[in-house]
Amino acid sequence: MLSQHAEQDGSTKHAGSAAGQVLAVRGAVLDIRFAAGALPAIDDALRIARPGAEDILLEVQSHLGPAEVRAIALNATEGLQRGMPVERLGGPLMVPVGEPVLGRLLDVAGRTRDKGEALPANTLRWPIHRPPPPLARQSAAVSVFETGIKIIDLLVPLGQGGKAAMFGGAGVGKTVLVMELIRAMAERYRGISVFAGIGERSREGHELLNDMRGSGVIDRTVLVYGQMNEPPGARWRVGLTALTVAEYFRDAEKRNVLLLMDNVFRFVQAGSEVSGLLGRPPSRVGYQPTLATEVATLQERIASVEGAAITAIQAVYVPADDFTDPAVTAISTHVDSMISLSRAMAAEGMYPAIDPLASASVLLDAEVVGQEHEALAGRARQVLARYRELQDVIALLGVDELGSADRQTVNRARRLQRFLTQPFGVTEAFTGTPGRSVPLVETLAGCRAILDGETDEWAESSLYMIGTLDEAREKERARQSAGAA
């Protein structure tokens, strides 16, 4: 297995490495000449030393001839000049892994960015380009990953060692949901978490770091960021850096890892920018012609092996709410659980704004979740689907014009919708409402009670933004007492 020790700057020195020379600089793209026969391989790392400033790291993307390569920069290229020497690092970019990186915030090259102490000089390093585990090593065992979020556990169960993606447009709650899952998983499973901020805002990264320090889970978490203001090369490769850190804990230490990515669409977007800078003709809707290959390279490395698993939860921005976008469809083909966030539900205040009919999971099967859970989820979907069919009729004629059976369906569907809302711990500072984490057994019991008609006479508000059904029952009693008084 590839690994070696290297220095803190995120690169690797090789004795006798041949030097090159900068021929041209076009923003984040550089053309470099090497001696004949000394061309670095595709995906190899290069370095340009700058006295008094941070070294510039590059990654080779193409060979232009027998002595020239084209490379993409992983950090800003201001101040570069033609003729500057370029050092070959003899292989892919190497990043630090293992216990020293726990509790730290790293960039794409593995350099610490949290103003803490430098990593130990003997920190183990692995290359960011690694093959996925062979199929013979991958484990097919499936177990449900309970989140404490009612609508996910009921209708879109997540699998340990699986890949789940949350698809949604701007402002519908993807990042809030990811942050709640980080908090819930850290408290519930007490495993290793690796967070990849791909093209994230600096504010969000700062808030997440402070939240994790405040909640006491930072010691079991690694944060890896390629921020929105960084060159496309950094945003394109930061997901691979985070994956490499996660793979070390899975393969070398046999520990389960939760890998969270926000936002995978920006990985695709960065790849499109890189493709354009390299002069490749665009493909459908302006995306890079290598879209499917790039997404597969990232996603296929997320896998379970005997004794340990990487469980991935990914946020995916949907441009213009178009779920047929090529980037969205390319990502969705790799996931086991697809959580679709709805702008219409967010507008109605149904948070988390997960569309129960557009979301799906391969784990919602009687052999995985049990006969009772599957049947209950099926009943819930049926009631919610019928309610959606009747909404146009209700808007035109009103509920009173429906038949008795349909009125009952609408009544229960509205209560079920509200029961599946839930306050989050990460939003407590803004809403003043403490977060709720609900065990699956309580979620199933509450759903069953609503579908069986136990809450038909309750006010809908009693079921809104609560945890268990017992909490709704107390709210209903309080409401009735206030009405009687």
GROMACS .gro file of C-alpha atoms in nm:
model
  485
    1MET     CA    1   0.000   0.000   0.000
    2LEU     CA    2   0.134   0.344  -0.095
    3SER     CA    3   0.235   0.552   0.204
    4GLN     CA    4   0.534   0.743   0.323
    5HIS     CA    5   0.653   1.021   0.553
    6ALA     CA    6   0.690   1.373   0.424
    7GLU     CA    7   0.715   1.729   0.541
    8GLN     CA    8   0.434   1.956   0.662
    9ASP     CA    9   0.382   2.149   0.336
   10GLY     CA   10   0.173   1.867   0.187
   11SER     CA   11   0.423   1.753  -0.075
   12THR     CA   12   0.681   1.479  -0.107
   13LYS     CA   13   1.054   1.515  -0.183
   14HIS     CA   14   1.237   1.267  -0.400
   15ALA     CA   15   1.612   1.272  -0.433
   16GLY     CA   16   1.734   1.365  -0.778
   17SER     CA   17   1.397   1.487  -0.902
   18ALA     CA   18   1.429   1.657  -1.242
   19ALA     CA   19   1.344   2.027  -1.253
   20GLY     CA   20   1.124   2.186  -1.515
   21GLN     CA   21   1.065   2.543  -1.626
   22VAL     CA   22   0.745   2.750  -1.653
   23LEU     CA   23   0.665   2.828  -2.017
   24ALA     CA   24   0.326   2.999  -1.980
   25VAL     CA   25   0.080   3.099  -1.709
   26ARG     CA   26  -0.291   3.134  -1.795
   27GLY     CA   27  -0.463   3.185  -1.463
   28ALA     CA   28  -0.476   2.845  -1.294
   29VAL     CA   29  -0.325   2.663  -1.596
   30LEU     CA   30   0.050   2.639  -1.648
   31ASP     CA   31   0.255   2.498  -1.933
   32ILE     CA   32   0.586   2.353  -1.815
   33ARG     CA   33   0.890   2.221  -2.004
   34PHE     CA   34   1.100   1.931  -1.877
   35ALA     CA   35   1.407   1.763  -2.016
   36ALA     CA   36   1.336   1.496  -2.274
   37GLY     CA   37   1.252   1.166  -2.105
   38ALA     CA   38   1.179   1.332  -1.770
   39LEU     CA   39   0.807   1.402  -1.817
   40PRO     CA   40   0.600   1.347  -1.503
   41ALA     CA   41   0.297   1.118  -1.531
   42ILE     CA   42  -0.063   1.238  -1.550
   43ASP     CA   43  -0.192   1.326  -1.199
   44ASP     CA   44   0.162   1.364  -1.064
   45ALA     CA   45   0.224   1.660  -0.833
   46LEU     CA   46   0.467   1.944  -0.902
   47ARG     CA   47   0.586   2.230  -0.685
   48ILE     CA   48   0.705   2.583  -0.748
   49ALA     CA   49   0.901   2.724  -0.453
   50ARG     CA   50   0.850   3.093  -0.375
   51PRO     CA   51   1.086   3.249  -0.119
   52GLY     CA   52   0.887   3.433   0.145
   53ALA     CA   53   0.553   3.299   0.020
   54GLU     CA   54   0.363   2.970   0.019
   55ASP     CA   55   0.478   2.715  -0.239
   56ILE     CA   56   0.248   2.658  -0.535
   57LEU     CA   57   0.137   2.299  -0.588
   58LEU     CA   58   0.033   2.176  -0.932
   59GLU     CA   59  -0.114   1.859  -1.079
   60VAL     CA   60  -0.027   1.736  -1.428
   61GLN     CA   61  -0.332   1.708  -1.653
   62SER     CA   62  -0.195   1.644  -2.001
   63HIS     CA   63   0.121   1.593  -2.206
   64LEU     CA   64   0.159   1.851  -2.482
   65GLY     CA   65   0.463   1.689  -2.642
   66PRO     CA   66   0.780   1.496  -2.565
   67ALA     CA   67   0.905   1.768  -2.328
   68GLU     CA   68   0.600   1.974  -2.224
   69VAL     CA   69   0.307   1.922  -1.985
   70ARG     CA   70   0.000   2.123  -1.893
   71ALA     CA   71  -0.081   2.141  -1.521
   72ILE     CA   72  -0.355   2.287  -1.304
   73ALA     CA   73  -0.266   2.490  -0.993
   74LEU     CA   74  -0.409   2.389  -0.654
   75ASN     CA   75  -0.353   2.734  -0.502
   76ALA     CA   76  -0.337   3.093  -0.625
   77THR     CA   77  -0.079   3.170  -0.895
   78GLU     CA   78  -0.026   3.543  -0.840
   79GLY     CA   79   0.334   3.647  -0.889
   80LEU     CA   80   0.441   3.356  -1.112
   81GLN     CA   81   0.677   3.432  -1.398
   82ARG     CA   82   0.796   3.251  -1.707
   83GLY     CA   83   1.121   3.068  -1.650
   84MET     CA   84   1.061   2.985  -1.282
   85PRO     CA   85   1.190   2.639  -1.182
   86VAL     CA   86   0.937   2.362  -1.122
   87GLU     CA   87   1.014   2.060  -0.903
   88ARG     CA   88   0.878   1.712  -0.973
   89LEU     CA   89   0.749   1.537  -0.663
   90GLY     CA   90   0.766   1.190  -0.818
   91GLY     CA   91   0.403   1.087  -0.768
   92PRO     CA   92   0.055   1.210  -0.677
   93LEU     CA   93  -0.005   1.471  -0.408
   94MET     CA   94   0.046   1.318  -0.062
   95VAL     CA   95  -0.173   1.425   0.230
   96PRO     CA   96  -0.146   1.353   0.605
   97VAL     CA   97  -0.365   1.078   0.752
   98GLY     CA   98  -0.418   0.909   1.088
   99GLU     CA   99  -0.460   1.023   1.447
  100PRO     CA  100  -0.266   1.354   1.408
  101VAL     CA  101  -0.533   1.496   1.172
  102LEU     CA  102  -0.826   1.429   1.408
  103GLY     CA  103  -0.967   1.757   1.531
  104ARG     CA  104  -0.790   1.955   1.259
  105LEU     CA  105  -0.899   2.163   0.960
  106LEU     CA  106  -0.698   2.090   0.645
  107ASP     CA  107  -0.684   2.224   0.291
  108VAL     CA  108  -0.659   2.024  -0.031
  109ALA     CA  109  -0.283   1.968   0.017
  110GLY     CA  110  -0.321   1.861   0.380
  111ARG     CA  111  -0.187   2.187   0.525
  112THR     CA  112  -0.346   2.289   0.855
  113ARG     CA  113  -0.570   2.597   0.835
  114ASP     CA  114  -0.707   2.618   1.190
  115LYS     CA  115  -0.421   2.829   1.337
  116GLY     CA  116  -0.318   2.530   1.548
  117GLU     CA  117   0.019   2.364   1.586
  118ALA     CA  118   0.190   2.212   1.285
  119LEU     CA  119   0.139   1.840   1.235
  120PRO     CA  120   0.425   1.617   1.356
  121ALA     CA  121   0.704   1.578   1.102
  122ASN     CA  122   0.661   1.199   1.101
  123THR     CA  123   0.288   1.210   1.017
  124LEU     CA  124   0.200   0.932   0.772
  125ARG     CA  125   0.095   1.047   0.424
  126TRP     CA  126  -0.108   0.875   0.154
  127PRO     CA  127  -0.159   0.975  -0.213
  128ILE     CA  128  -0.492   1.135  -0.302
  129HIS     CA  129  -0.521   0.918  -0.614
  130ARG     CA  130  -0.593   0.562  -0.503
  131PRO     CA  131  -0.791   0.279  -0.664
  132PRO     CA  132  -1.120   0.167  -0.506
  133PRO     CA  133  -1.114  -0.158  -0.306
  134PRO     CA  134  -1.134  -0.465  -0.534
  135LEU     CA  135  -1.483  -0.614  -0.559
  136ALA     CA  136  -1.357  -0.929  -0.386
  137ARG     CA  137  -1.272  -0.722  -0.074
  138GLN     CA  138  -1.593  -0.522  -0.065
  139SER     CA  139  -1.857  -0.621   0.187
  140ALA     CA  140  -2.220  -0.665   0.082
  141ALA     CA  141  -2.359  -0.666   0.437
  142VAL     CA  142  -2.633  -0.407   0.486
  143SER     CA  143  -2.748  -0.251   0.811
  144VAL     CA  144  -2.963   0.055   0.868
  145PHE     CA  145  -2.795   0.371   0.989
  146GLU     CA  146  -3.048   0.527   1.228
  147THR     CA  147  -3.032   0.909   1.218
  148GLY     CA  148  -3.299   1.023   1.466
  149ILE     CA  149  -3.462   1.230   1.187
  150LYS     CA  150  -3.816   1.096   1.152
  151ILE     CA  151  -3.885   1.137   0.781
  152ILE     CA  152  -3.546   0.992   0.684
  153ASP     CA  153  -3.568   0.690   0.916
  154LEU     CA  154  -3.927   0.617   0.807
  155LEU     CA  155  -3.921   0.670   0.430
  156VAL     CA  156  -3.556   0.698   0.318
  157PRO     CA  157  -3.348   0.477   0.551
  158LEU     CA  158  -2.972   0.516   0.518
  159GLY     CA  159  -2.739   0.218   0.510
  160GLN     CA  160  -2.411   0.174   0.694
  161GLY     CA  161  -2.147   0.161   0.426
  162GLY     CA  162  -2.389   0.308   0.174
  163LYS     CA  163  -2.408   0.635  -0.017
  164ALA     CA  164  -2.691   0.881   0.041
  165ALA     CA  165  -2.737   1.209  -0.145
  166MET     CA  166  -2.956   1.508  -0.062
  167PHE     CA  167  -3.067   1.687  -0.378
  168GLY     CA  168  -3.214   2.036  -0.364
  169GLY     CA  169  -3.201   2.385  -0.508
  170ALA     CA  170  -3.066   2.692  -0.333
  171GLY     CA  171  -3.204   2.773   0.010
  172VAL     CA  172  -3.408   2.459   0.081
  173GLY     CA  173  -3.197   2.332   0.373
  174LYS     CA  174  -2.923   2.099   0.242
  175THR     CA  175  -2.643   2.238   0.457
  176VAL     CA  176  -2.862   2.253   0.770
  177LEU     CA  177  -2.956   1.888   0.716
  178VAL     CA  178  -2.591   1.786   0.668
  179MET     CA  179  -2.487   1.972   0.985
  180GLU     CA  180  -2.768   1.808   1.183
  181LEU     CA  181  -2.659   1.466   1.059
  182ILE     CA  182  -2.300   1.541   1.167
  183ARG     CA  183  -2.421   1.633   1.514
  184ALA     CA  184  -2.660   1.338   1.540
  185MET     CA  185  -2.409   1.084   1.413
  186ALA     CA  186  -2.128   1.209   1.636
  187GLU     CA  187  -2.349   1.176   1.943
  188ARG     CA  188  -2.520   0.851   1.845
  189TYR     CA  189  -2.236   0.646   1.695
  190ARG     CA  190  -1.924   0.810   1.836
  191GLY     CA  191  -1.723   0.710   1.530
  192ILE     CA  192  -1.485   0.901   1.304
  193SER     CA  193  -1.638   1.176   1.090
  194VAL     CA  194  -1.467   1.335   0.788
  195PHE     CA  195  -1.629   1.648   0.646
  196ALA     CA  196  -1.541   1.768   0.295
  197GLY     CA  197  -1.635   2.130   0.228
  198ILE     CA  198  -1.626   2.150  -0.152
  199GLY     CA  199  -1.661   2.510  -0.269
  200GLU     CA  200  -1.807   2.612   0.067
  201ARG     CA  201  -1.840   2.968   0.194
  202SER     CA  202  -1.579   3.073   0.450
  203ARG     CA  203  -1.858   3.169   0.691
  204GLU     CA  204  -2.005   2.817   0.683
  205GLY     CA  205  -1.667   2.659   0.747
  206HIS     CA  206  -1.600   2.891   1.041
  207GLU     CA  207  -1.944   2.822   1.192
  208LEU     CA  208  -1.902   2.446   1.155
  209LEU     CA  209  -1.559   2.451   1.319
  210ASN     CA  210  -1.691   2.655   1.614
  211ASP     CA  211  -2.002   2.435   1.648
  212MET     CA  212  -1.791   2.120   1.659
  213ARG     CA  213  -1.556   2.267   1.916
  214GLY     CA  214  -1.854   2.372   2.128
  215SER     CA  215  -2.028   2.035   2.108
  216GLY     CA  216  -1.716   1.837   2.198
  217VAL     CA  217  -1.710   1.619   1.883
  218ILE     CA  218  -1.415   1.790   1.712
  219ASP     CA  219  -1.168   1.533   1.851
  220ARG     CA  220  -1.331   1.261   1.637
  221THR     CA  221  -1.371   1.477   1.327
  222VAL     CA  222  -1.149   1.587   1.038
  223LEU     CA  223  -1.252   1.894   0.837
  224VAL     CA  224  -1.114   1.927   0.484
  225TYR     CA  225  -1.195   2.245   0.292
  226GLY     CA  226  -1.153   2.374  -0.061
  227GLN     CA  227  -1.335   2.704  -0.027
  228MET     CA  228  -1.537   2.899  -0.279
  229ASN     CA  229  -1.263   3.161  -0.330
  230GLU     CA  230  -0.993   2.904  -0.409
  231PRO     CA  231  -0.884   2.805  -0.762
  232PRO     CA  232  -1.091   2.535  -0.937
  233GLY     CA  233  -0.808   2.282  -0.894
  234ALA     CA  234  -0.842   2.298  -0.514
  235ARG     CA  235  -1.220   2.258  -0.526
  236TRP     CA  236  -1.185   1.974  -0.775
  237ARG     CA  237  -0.942   1.769  -0.565
  238VAL     CA  238  -1.053   1.842  -0.207
  239GLY     CA  239  -1.304   1.555  -0.218
  240LEU     CA  240  -1.020   1.313  -0.298
  241THR     CA  241  -0.818   1.449  -0.005
  242ALA     CA  242  -1.109   1.386   0.234
  243LEU     CA  243  -1.163   1.039   0.087
  244THR     CA  244  -0.797   0.950   0.141
  245VAL     CA  245  -0.821   1.051   0.509
  246ALA     CA  246  -1.137   0.838   0.544
  247GLU     CA  247  -0.977   0.541   0.365
  248TYR     CA  248  -0.687   0.536   0.608
  249PHE     CA  249  -0.919   0.492   0.907
  250ARG     CA  250  -1.114   0.224   0.718
  251ASP     CA  251  -0.820   0.025   0.580
  252ALA     CA  252  -0.539   0.074   0.832
  253GLU     CA  253  -0.735   0.108   1.158
  254LYS     CA  254  -1.053  -0.087   1.066
  255ARG     CA  255  -1.277   0.190   1.198
  256ASN     CA  256  -1.617   0.292   1.060
  257VAL     CA  257  -1.614   0.638   0.907
  258LEU     CA  258  -1.893   0.883   0.830
  259LEU     CA  259  -1.799   1.090   0.525
  260LEU     CA  260  -2.001   1.407   0.467
  261MET     CA  261  -1.966   1.614   0.152
  262ASP     CA  262  -2.113   1.958   0.094
  263ASN     CA  263  -2.147   2.021  -0.195
  264VAL     CA  264  -2.078   1.753  -0.458
  265PHE     CA  265  -2.224   1.967  -0.737
  266ARG     CA  266  -1.939   2.213  -0.680
  267PHE     CA  267  -1.696   1.925  -0.739
  268VAL     CA  268  -1.858   1.879  -1.082
  269GLN     CA  269  -1.860   2.255  -1.136
  270ALA     CA  270  -1.487   2.279  -1.055
  271GLY     CA  271  -1.418   1.993  -1.296
  272SER     CA  272  -1.608   2.183  -1.565
  273GLU     CA  273  -1.395   2.493  -1.500
  274VAL     CA  274  -1.076   2.287  -1.519
  275SER     CA  275  -1.193   2.123  -1.842
  276GLY     CA  276  -1.261   2.464  -1.998
  277LEU     CA  277  -0.925   2.601  -1.885
  278LEU     CA  278  -0.753   2.299  -2.042
  279GLY     CA  279  -0.926   2.374  -2.373
  280ARG     CA  280  -1.151   2.068  -2.390
  281PRO     CA  281  -1.474   2.117  -2.588
  282PRO     CA  282  -1.782   2.113  -2.362
  283SER     CA  283  -2.039   1.835  -2.368
  284ARG     CA  284  -2.413   1.842  -2.296
  285VAL     CA  285  -2.539   2.160  -2.120
  286GLY     CA  286  -2.181   2.288  -2.109
  287TYR     CA  287  -2.043   2.018  -1.878
  288GLN     CA  288  -1.706   1.856  -1.927
  289PRO     CA  289  -1.696   1.552  -2.158
  290THR     CA  290  -1.541   1.350  -1.872
  291LEU     CA  291  -1.832   1.416  -1.631
  292ALA     CA  292  -1.937   1.052  -1.579
  293THR     CA  293  -1.577   0.935  -1.532
  294GLU     CA  294  -1.494   1.206  -1.277
  295VAL     CA  295  -1.807   1.137  -1.070
  296ALA     CA  296  -1.739   0.761  -1.079
  297THR     CA  297  -1.375   0.812  -0.973
  298LEU     CA  298  -1.496   0.988  -0.660
  299GLN     CA  299  -1.798   0.771  -0.581
  300GLU     CA  300  -1.653   0.423  -0.641
  301ARG     CA  301  -1.392   0.474  -0.368
  302ILE     CA  302  -1.673   0.503  -0.110
  303ALA     CA  303  -1.718   0.139  -0.011
  304SER     CA  304  -1.731  -0.108   0.277
  305VAL     CA  305  -1.469  -0.374   0.334
  306GLU     CA  306  -1.466  -0.659   0.582
  307GLY     CA  307  -1.473  -0.512   0.931
  308ALA     CA  308  -1.508  -0.142   0.842
  309ALA     CA  309  -1.720   0.088   0.629
  310ILE     CA  310  -1.728   0.438   0.485
  311THR     CA  311  -2.081   0.574   0.499
  312ALA     CA  312  -2.126   0.880   0.277
  313ILE     CA  313  -2.389   1.150   0.302
  314GLN     CA  314  -2.363   1.409   0.028
  315ALA     CA  315  -2.539   1.737  -0.039
  316VAL     CA  316  -2.602   1.805  -0.408
  317TYR     CA  317  -2.714   2.142  -0.540
  318VAL     CA  318  -2.975   2.113  -0.816
  319PRO     CA  319  -2.931   2.405  -1.060
  320ALA     CA  320  -3.259   2.587  -1.124
  321ASP     CA  321  -3.443   2.299  -0.946
  322ASP     CA  322  -3.390   2.090  -1.262
  323PHE     CA  323  -3.355   1.728  -1.153
  324THR     CA  324  -3.280   1.624  -1.513
  325ASP     CA  325  -2.953   1.821  -1.511
  326PRO     CA  326  -2.666   1.595  -1.633
  327ALA     CA  327  -2.462   1.651  -1.315
  328VAL     CA  328  -2.756   1.554  -1.094
  329THR     CA  329  -2.835   1.240  -1.293
  330ALA     CA  330  -2.465   1.139  -1.301
  331ILE     CA  331  -2.444   1.160  -0.921
  332SER     CA  332  -2.782   0.997  -0.853
  333THR     CA  333  -2.684   0.676  -1.035
  334HIS     CA  334  -2.421   0.603  -0.766
  335VAL     CA  335  -2.631   0.647  -0.450
  336ASP     CA  336  -2.837   0.400  -0.246
  337SER     CA  337  -3.063   0.658  -0.082
  338MET     CA  338  -3.184   0.967  -0.269
  339ILE     CA  339  -3.327   1.243  -0.049
  340SER     CA  340  -3.505   1.508  -0.253
  341LEU     CA  341  -3.566   1.847  -0.095
  342SER     CA  342  -3.870   2.041  -0.214
  343ARG     CA  343  -3.898   2.418  -0.245
  344ALA     CA  344  -4.278   2.392  -0.216
  345MET     CA  345  -4.251   2.213   0.119
  346ALA     CA  346  -3.996   2.466   0.244
  347ALA     CA  347  -4.237   2.745   0.149
  348GLU     CA  348  -4.506   2.575   0.361
  349GLY     CA  349  -4.268   2.559   0.659
  350MET     CA  350  -4.237   2.178   0.647
  351TYR     CA  351  -3.881   2.134   0.774
  352PRO     CA  352  -3.687   1.927   0.693
  353ALA     CA  353  -3.830   2.002   0.348
  354ILE     CA  354  -3.791   1.645   0.223
  355ASP     CA  355  -4.032   1.540  -0.051
  356PRO     CA  356  -4.157   1.197   0.066
  357LEU     CA  357  -4.270   1.093  -0.282
  358ALA     CA  358  -3.962   1.200  -0.478
  359SER     CA  359  -3.720   1.046  -0.224
  360ALA     CA  360  -3.629   0.677  -0.236
  361SER     CA  361  -3.397   0.422  -0.076
  362VAL     CA  362  -3.298   0.072  -0.181
  363LEU     CA  363  -3.293  -0.018   0.189
  364LEU     CA  364  -3.669   0.024   0.226
  365ASP     CA  365  -3.713  -0.349   0.188
  366ALA     CA  366  -3.874  -0.599   0.424
  367GLU     CA  367  -3.554  -0.806   0.436
  368VAL     CA  368  -3.357  -0.502   0.562
  369VAL     CA  369  -3.597  -0.291   0.771
  370GLY     CA  370  -3.858  -0.556   0.853
  371GLN     CA  371  -4.209  -0.628   0.729
  372GLU     CA  372  -4.381  -0.384   0.967
  373HIS     CA  373  -4.161  -0.087   0.876
  374GLU     CA  374  -4.196  -0.149   0.502
  375ALA     CA  375  -4.575  -0.182   0.527
  376LEU     CA  376  -4.606   0.134   0.737
  377ALA     CA  377  -4.388   0.334   0.495
  378GLY     CA  378  -4.601   0.206   0.207
  379ARG     CA  379  -4.921   0.321   0.380
  380ALA     CA  380  -4.769   0.661   0.452
  381ARG     CA  381  -4.662   0.711   0.091
  382GLN     CA  382  -5.006   0.603  -0.034
  383VAL     CA  383  -5.186   0.854   0.188
  384LEU     CA  384  -4.947   1.138   0.097
  385ALA     CA  385  -4.970   1.055  -0.275
  386ARG     CA  386  -5.352   1.064  -0.267
  387TYR     CA  387  -5.341   1.398  -0.084
  388ARG     CA  388  -5.115   1.541  -0.354
  389GLU     CA  389  -5.355   1.419  -0.625
  390LEU     CA  390  -5.644   1.594  -0.452
  391GLN     CA  391  -5.471   1.928  -0.394
  392ASP     CA  392  -5.592   2.085  -0.721
  393VAL     CA  393  -5.949   1.978  -0.646
  394ILE     CA  394  -5.921   2.118  -0.292
  395ALA     CA  395  -5.785   2.449  -0.427
  396LEU     CA  396  -6.081   2.482  -0.665
  397LEU     CA  397  -6.374   2.342  -0.465
  398GLY     CA  398  -6.259   2.308  -0.104
  399VAL     CA  399  -6.223   2.002   0.120
  400ASP     CA  400  -6.597   1.986   0.194
  401GLU     CA  401  -6.672   1.882  -0.167
  402LEU     CA  402  -6.467   1.562  -0.133
  403GLY     CA  403  -6.614   1.224  -0.047
  404SER     CA  404  -6.587   1.101   0.311
  405ALA     CA  405  -6.300   0.861   0.232
  406ASP     CA  406  -6.099   1.134   0.060
  407ARG     CA  407  -6.169   1.381   0.342
  408GLN     CA  408  -6.033   1.127   0.589
  409THR     CA  409  -5.724   1.072   0.370
  410VAL     CA  410  -5.658   1.446   0.348
  411ASN     CA  411  -5.709   1.485   0.723
  412ARG     CA  412  -5.454   1.211   0.805
  413ALA     CA  413  -5.207   1.316   0.534
  414ARG     CA  414  -5.190   1.672   0.671
  415ARG     CA  415  -5.133   1.545   1.024
  416LEU     CA  416  -4.869   1.300   0.903
  417GLN     CA  417  -4.690   1.579   0.715
  418ARG     CA  418  -4.674   1.785   1.031
  419PHE     CA  419  -4.565   1.493   1.247
  420LEU     CA  420  -4.271   1.437   1.011
  421THR     CA  421  -4.143   1.791   1.074
  422GLN     CA  422  -3.880   1.822   1.343
  423PRO     CA  423  -3.674   2.094   1.517
  424PHE     CA  424  -3.298   2.058   1.474
  425GLY     CA  425  -3.025   2.115   1.728
  426VAL     CA  426  -2.820   2.320   1.480
  427THR     CA  427  -3.107   2.570   1.437
  428GLU     CA  428  -3.181   2.611   1.808
  429ALA     CA  429  -2.986   2.936   1.825
  430PHE     CA  430  -3.214   3.086   1.557
  431THR     CA  431  -3.552   2.936   1.649
  432GLY     CA  432  -3.522   2.904   2.025
  433THR     CA  433  -3.667   2.552   2.000
  434PRO     CA  434  -3.447   2.269   2.132
  435GLY     CA  435  -3.362   2.003   1.874
  436ARG     CA  436  -3.522   1.659   1.884
  437SER     CA  437  -3.370   1.321   1.800
  438VAL     CA  438  -3.639   1.054   1.771
  439PRO     CA  439  -3.573   0.676   1.797
  440LEU     CA  440  -3.705   0.474   1.503
  441VAL     CA  441  -3.948   0.281   1.724
  442GLU     CA  442  -4.111   0.610   1.833
  443THR     CA  443  -4.130   0.730   1.473
  444LEU     CA  444  -4.306   0.411   1.366
  445ALA     CA  445  -4.546   0.425   1.662
  446GLY     CA  446  -4.642   0.786   1.588
  447CYS     CA  447  -4.691   0.719   1.217
  448ARG     CA  448  -4.907   0.414   1.293
  449ALA     CA  449  -5.125   0.610   1.535
  450ILE     CA  450  -5.189   0.885   1.279
  451LEU     CA  451  -5.269   0.643   0.996
  452ASP     CA  452  -5.502   0.444   1.225
  453GLY     CA  453  -5.700   0.760   1.305
  454GLU     CA  454  -5.595   0.815   1.667
  455THR     CA  455  -5.519   1.182   1.600
  456ASP     CA  456  -5.814   1.261   1.368
  457GLU     CA  457  -5.967   1.502   1.621
  458TRP     CA  458  -5.642   1.669   1.721
  459ALA     CA  459  -5.542   2.013   1.601
  460GLU     CA  460  -5.281   2.000   1.325
  461SER     CA  461  -5.065   2.245   1.521
  462SER     CA  462  -5.026   1.990   1.801
  463LEU     CA  463  -4.826   1.766   1.564
  464TYR     CA  464  -4.608   2.040   1.413
  465MET     CA  465  -4.237   2.065   1.500
  466ILE     CA  466  -4.235   1.803   1.776
  467GLY     CA  467  -4.037   1.490   1.855
  468THR     CA  468  -4.244   1.189   1.964
  469LEU     CA  469  -4.623   1.147   1.959
  470ASP     CA  470  -4.625   1.179   2.340
  471GLU     CA  471  -4.509   1.537   2.300
  472ALA     CA  472  -4.795   1.603   2.058
  473ARG     CA  473  -5.036   1.444   2.303
  474GLU     CA  474  -4.924   1.685   2.575
  475LYS     CA  475  -4.962   1.982   2.341
  476GLU     CA  476  -5.316   1.868   2.252
  477ARG     CA  477  -5.410   1.831   2.619
  478ALA     CA  478  -5.275   2.180   2.691
  479ARG     CA  479  -5.470   2.321   2.396
  480GLN     CA  480  -5.795   2.155   2.506
  481SER     CA  481  -5.744   2.276   2.864
  482ALA     CA  482  -5.687   2.629   2.743
  483GLY     CA  483  -6.000   2.608   2.527
  484ALA     CA  484  -6.211   2.477   2.818
  485ALA     CA  485  -6.087   2.755   3.041
   0.00000   0.00000   0.00000
